[in-house]
Tab-separated table of C-alpha atoms in Angstrom:
chain	number	residue	atom	x	y	z
Y	1	MET	CA	0.239	0.085	0.050
Y	2	TYR	CA	1.351	3.609	-0.800
Y	3	GLU	CA	0.639	5.076	2.820
Y	4	PHE	CA	2.320	8.312	1.523
Y	5	LEU	CA	-0.458	9.110	-0.862
Y	6	SER	CA	-4.026	10.230	0.342
Y	7	TYR	CA	-6.932	12.566	-0.678
Y	8	ARG	CA	-8.749	14.992	0.967
Y	9	PRO	CA	-12.100	16.899	-0.081
Y	10	VAL	CA	-11.504	20.300	-1.773
Y	11	GLN	CA	-12.946	22.823	0.591
Y	12	PRO	CA	-13.872	26.990	-0.442
Y	13	ASP	CA	-10.842	28.001	1.780
Y	14	ASP	CA	-8.728	26.038	-0.910
Y	15	ALA	CA	-9.380	28.566	-3.555
Y	16	LYS	CA	-5.905	30.516	-3.569
Y	17	LEU	CA	-4.359	27.200	-3.212
Y	18	LEU	CA	-6.020	25.372	-6.157
Y	19	LEU	CA	-5.977	29.023	-8.102
Y	20	ASP	CA	-2.314	29.150	-7.438
Y	21	TRP	CA	-1.630	25.908	-9.095
Y	22	ARG	CA	-4.056	26.148	-11.945
Y	23	THR	CA	-2.582	29.638	-13.234
Y	24	SER	CA	0.997	28.854	-12.561
Y	25	ALA	CA	2.901	28.659	-16.463
Y	26	ARG	CA	4.057	24.904	-15.324
Y	27	ILE	CA	0.295	23.629	-14.945
Y	28	THR	CA	-1.777	25.774	-17.170
Y	29	GLN	CA	0.327	25.129	-20.318
Y	30	PHE	CA	-1.414	21.626	-20.634
Y	31	MET	CA	-4.659	22.606	-19.907
Y	32	LEU	CA	-7.096	22.835	-22.835
Y	33	THR	CA	-8.745	26.399	-21.037
Y	34	ASP	CA	-6.877	28.955	-19.245
Y	35	VAL	CA	-8.809	30.657	-15.919
Y	36	PRO	CA	-8.902	34.290	-14.615
Y	37	TYR	CA	-6.286	34.844	-11.440
Y	38	ASP	CA	-9.785	35.820	-9.613
Y	39	ILE	CA	-10.029	34.047	-5.936
Y	40	GLU	CA	-13.872	34.885	-5.024
Y	41	ARG	CA	-14.547	33.148	-8.586
Y	42	GLN	CA	-12.673	30.070	-7.778
Y	43	ARG	CA	-14.390	30.012	-4.145
Y	44	GLY	CA	-17.578	30.147	-5.865
Y	45	TRP	CA	-16.777	26.859	-8.503
Y	46	ILE	CA	-15.629	25.097	-5.529
Y	47	GLU	CA	-19.016	25.614	-3.906
Y	48	ARG	CA	-21.085	24.911	-6.761
Y	49	CYS	CA	-19.026	21.809	-7.448
Y	50	ALA	CA	-20.042	20.472	-3.866
Y	51	SER	CA	-23.850	20.326	-5.087
Y	52	ARG	CA	-23.073	18.632	-8.315
Y	53	ASP	CA	-23.171	15.128	-8.569
Y	54	ASP	CA	-21.675	14.510	-11.975
Y	55	TYR	CA	-18.281	16.104	-11.034
Y	56	HIS	CA	-16.003	14.782	-7.911
Y	57	HIS	CA	-12.543	16.181	-6.916
Y	58	ARG	CA	-9.859	15.888	-4.340
Y	59	ILE	CA	-6.818	17.589	-3.283
Y	60	ILE	CA	-3.872	14.738	-3.738
Y	61	CYS	CA	-1.551	14.707	-0.545
Y	62	ILE	CA	1.636	13.109	-0.133
Y	63	GLU	CA	3.130	12.614	2.986
Y	64	GLY	CA	0.623	14.505	4.521
Y	65	ARG	CA	1.069	17.810	2.260
Y	66	ASP	CA	-1.281	19.166	-0.481
Y	67	VAL	CA	0.611	18.742	-3.625
Y	68	GLY	CA	-2.143	18.132	-6.480
Y	69	TYR	CA	-5.579	18.346	-7.793
Y	70	THR	CA	-7.821	15.424	-9.042
Y	71	SER	CA	-11.133	15.177	-10.452
Y	72	LEU	CA	-13.495	12.931	-11.939
Y	73	THR	CA	-16.103	14.241	-14.445
Y	74	ILE	CA	-19.112	11.894	-15.319
Y	75	THR	CA	-19.410	12.797	-18.999
Y	76	ASP	CA	-22.234	10.406	-19.833
Y	77	ARG	CA	-24.126	8.878	-16.911
Y	78	ALA	CA	-26.472	7.142	-19.030
Y	79	ASN	CA	-23.261	4.750	-20.248
Y	80	SER	CA	-21.003	5.207	-17.296
Y	81	ILE	CA	-18.388	7.062	-18.927
Y	82	GLY	CA	-16.034	9.568	-17.161
Y	83	GLU	CA	-12.881	11.729	-17.598
Y	84	VAL	CA	-10.267	12.175	-15.299
Y	85	GLY	CA	-8.268	15.638	-14.645
Y	86	ALA	CA	-5.219	15.852	-12.138
Y	87	TYR	CA	-1.976	17.724	-11.912
Y	88	VAL	CA	0.733	18.074	-9.381
Y	89	GLY	CA	0.987	21.613	-8.434
Y	90	ASP	CA	3.646	21.676	-6.059
Y	91	GLU	CA	7.150	21.746	-7.978
Y	92	ALA	CA	9.270	20.063	-4.626
Y	93	VAL	CA	7.480	16.681	-5.199
Y	94	SER	CA	9.172	13.930	-6.468
Y	95	PRO	CA	7.875	12.675	-9.978
Y	96	ALA	CA	8.902	9.178	-8.405
Y	97	LEU	CA	5.797	9.823	-5.526
Y	98	SER	CA	3.560	11.932	-7.576
Y	99	ALA	CA	3.433	9.059	-10.178
Y	100	PHE	CA	1.235	6.853	-8.361
Y	101	ASN	CA	-1.583	9.038	-7.787
Y	102	PHE	CA	-3.722	7.878	-10.513
Y	103	ILE	CA	-4.454	4.526	-8.157
Y	104	GLY	CA	-6.970	6.058	-5.959
Y	105	THR	CA	-8.128	8.001	-8.602
Y	106	LEU	CA	-8.963	5.090	-11.032
Y	107	ASN	CA	-9.922	3.045	-7.698
Y	108	HIS	CA	-12.425	5.692	-6.963
Y	109	ALA	CA	-14.087	6.043	-10.538
Y	110	PHE	CA	-14.163	2.277	-11.297
Y	111	CYS	CA	-14.754	0.820	-8.035
Y	112	THR	CA	-16.677	3.766	-6.011
Y	113	LEU	CA	-18.407	5.549	-8.507
Y	114	GLY	CA	-19.277	2.437	-10.670
Y	115	LEU	CA	-18.211	3.961	-13.939
Y	116	HIS	CA	-18.111	1.590	-17.039
Y	117	LYS	CA	-15.195	3.651	-18.989
Y	118	LEU	CA	-12.868	6.910	-18.626
Y	119	VAL	CA	-12.149	8.487	-22.013
Y	120	ASN	CA	-9.265	11.262	-21.287
Y	121	HIS	CA	-7.987	13.771	-23.594
Y	122	ILE	CA	-4.453	14.992	-23.369
Y	123	VAL	CA	-3.046	17.730	-25.623
Y	124	HIS	CA	-0.072	16.492	-27.997
Y	125	TRP	CA	2.680	18.886	-26.101
Y	126	ASN	CA	2.121	17.029	-22.791
Y	127	ASP	CA	4.609	14.076	-23.487
Y	128	ARG	CA	4.920	13.052	-20.084
Y	129	VAL	CA	1.320	12.348	-19.553
Y	130	VAL	CA	0.509	11.118	-23.037
Y	131	ARG	CA	3.421	8.336	-22.535
Y	132	SER	CA	1.775	7.718	-18.679
Y	133	GLN	CA	-1.209	7.061	-19.868
Y	134	VAL	CA	0.015	3.711	-21.135
Y	135	PHE	CA	1.582	3.166	-17.650
Y	136	ASN	CA	-1.655	3.818	-15.947
Y	137	GLY	CA	-3.389	0.923	-18.367
Y	138	TYR	CA	-5.181	3.338	-20.975
Y	139	ARG	CA	-5.392	2.348	-24.572
Y	140	HIS	CA	-4.363	5.219	-27.148
Y	141	VAL	CA	-7.669	5.081	-29.507
Y	142	GLY	CA	-6.676	8.491	-31.795
Y	143	VAL	CA	-6.034	11.711	-32.000
Y	144	LEU	CA	-8.169	14.801	-32.956
Y	145	LYS	CA	-6.298	16.661	-35.143
Y	146	ASN	CA	-6.004	20.817	-34.838
Y	147	HIS	CA	-8.494	19.899	-32.435
Y	148	VAL	CA	-7.605	22.817	-29.414
Y	149	PHE	CA	-7.110	26.488	-30.143
Y	150	LYS	CA	-4.795	27.697	-27.424
Y	151	ASN	CA	-2.111	30.559	-27.846
Y	152	GLY	CA	-3.020	31.446	-31.276
Y	153	ALA	CA	-2.617	27.733	-32.989
Y	154	CYS	CA	-4.295	24.650	-33.264
Y	155	HIS	CA	-3.431	21.476	-31.595
Y	156	ASP	CA	-3.768	17.878	-31.650
Y	157	LEU	CA	-5.636	15.992	-28.834
Y	158	HIS	CA	-4.865	12.469	-27.640
Y	159	ILE	CA	-7.709	10.001	-26.763
Y	160	PHE	CA	-7.283	7.224	-24.385
Y	161	GLU	CA	-9.596	5.219	-22.947
Y	162	GLN	CA	-9.912	2.292	-20.166
Y	163	GLU	CA	-12.757	0.182	-19.054
Y	164	ALA	CA	-13.716	-1.039	-15.703
Y	165	ALA	CA	-12.673	-4.558	-16.284
Y	166	GLU	CA	-9.235	-3.464	-17.539
Y	167	TRP	CA	-8.476	-1.474	-14.479
Y	168	ARG	CA	-9.609	-4.438	-12.372
Y	169	ALA	CA	-7.110	-6.614	-14.193
Y	170	PHE	CA	-4.173	-4.077	-14.524
Y	171	ARG	CA	-4.259	-2.777	-10.861
Y	172	LYS	CA	-3.204	-6.311	-9.458
Y	173	LYS	CA	0.316	-4.738	-10.480
Y	174	PHE	CA	-0.110	-2.312	-7.762
Y	175	PRO	CA	-0.479	-2.919	-3.959
Y	176	ASP	CA	-3.046	-0.323	-3.604
Y	177	THR	CA	-7.054	-1.005	-3.414
Y	178	ARG	CA	-7.810	2.522	-1.503
Y	179	ASP	CA	-10.294	4.911	-3.286
Y	180	TRP	CA	-10.008	8.986	-2.374
Y	181	ASP	CA	-11.462	8.035	0.921
Y	182	GLY	CA	-9.304	5.256	2.011
Y	183	ASN	CA	-11.676	2.666	1.784
Y	184	GLU	CA	-10.674	-0.895	0.362
Y	185	THR	CA	-12.225	-1.217	-3.308
Y	186	GLU	CA	-13.092	-4.816	-4.661
């Protein structure tokens, strides 16, 4: 079990922390959209998210320290399909430790929320995440050419997918079956 890794609920008081991470050049360069630096707007977004049943998110903690953010968006409720979003905002975090943040998220998506499939969209210049999708058990299913317009240019978007049954088989490589809340999953 990866005891150094945990997740905690997002609170309105996390608005500045999340906004500092989300608007940093190191993070926003890999996002499909940019957000303004407005703490009250961010706080309002966090409060609205708390009432949604199609959006779930947590702060990623390593050794008890807030280091990043992860989310699950249910994009197709009828077919139990969702999408993962995640980033490590703390630059001091070792990539060797942060590389495992996907385990709790996928356990939560497939075992706790009962999703059938995850479909992730990754911008082509995010080479590290494009490579890590396969490490995390996803299949590369295609590229949407010139799909994202950012910084005055069109960019390709990679599509990856993984089904619940595939995750249950793939996750046997990892000794951690906990979800975001620390609950053991099947």
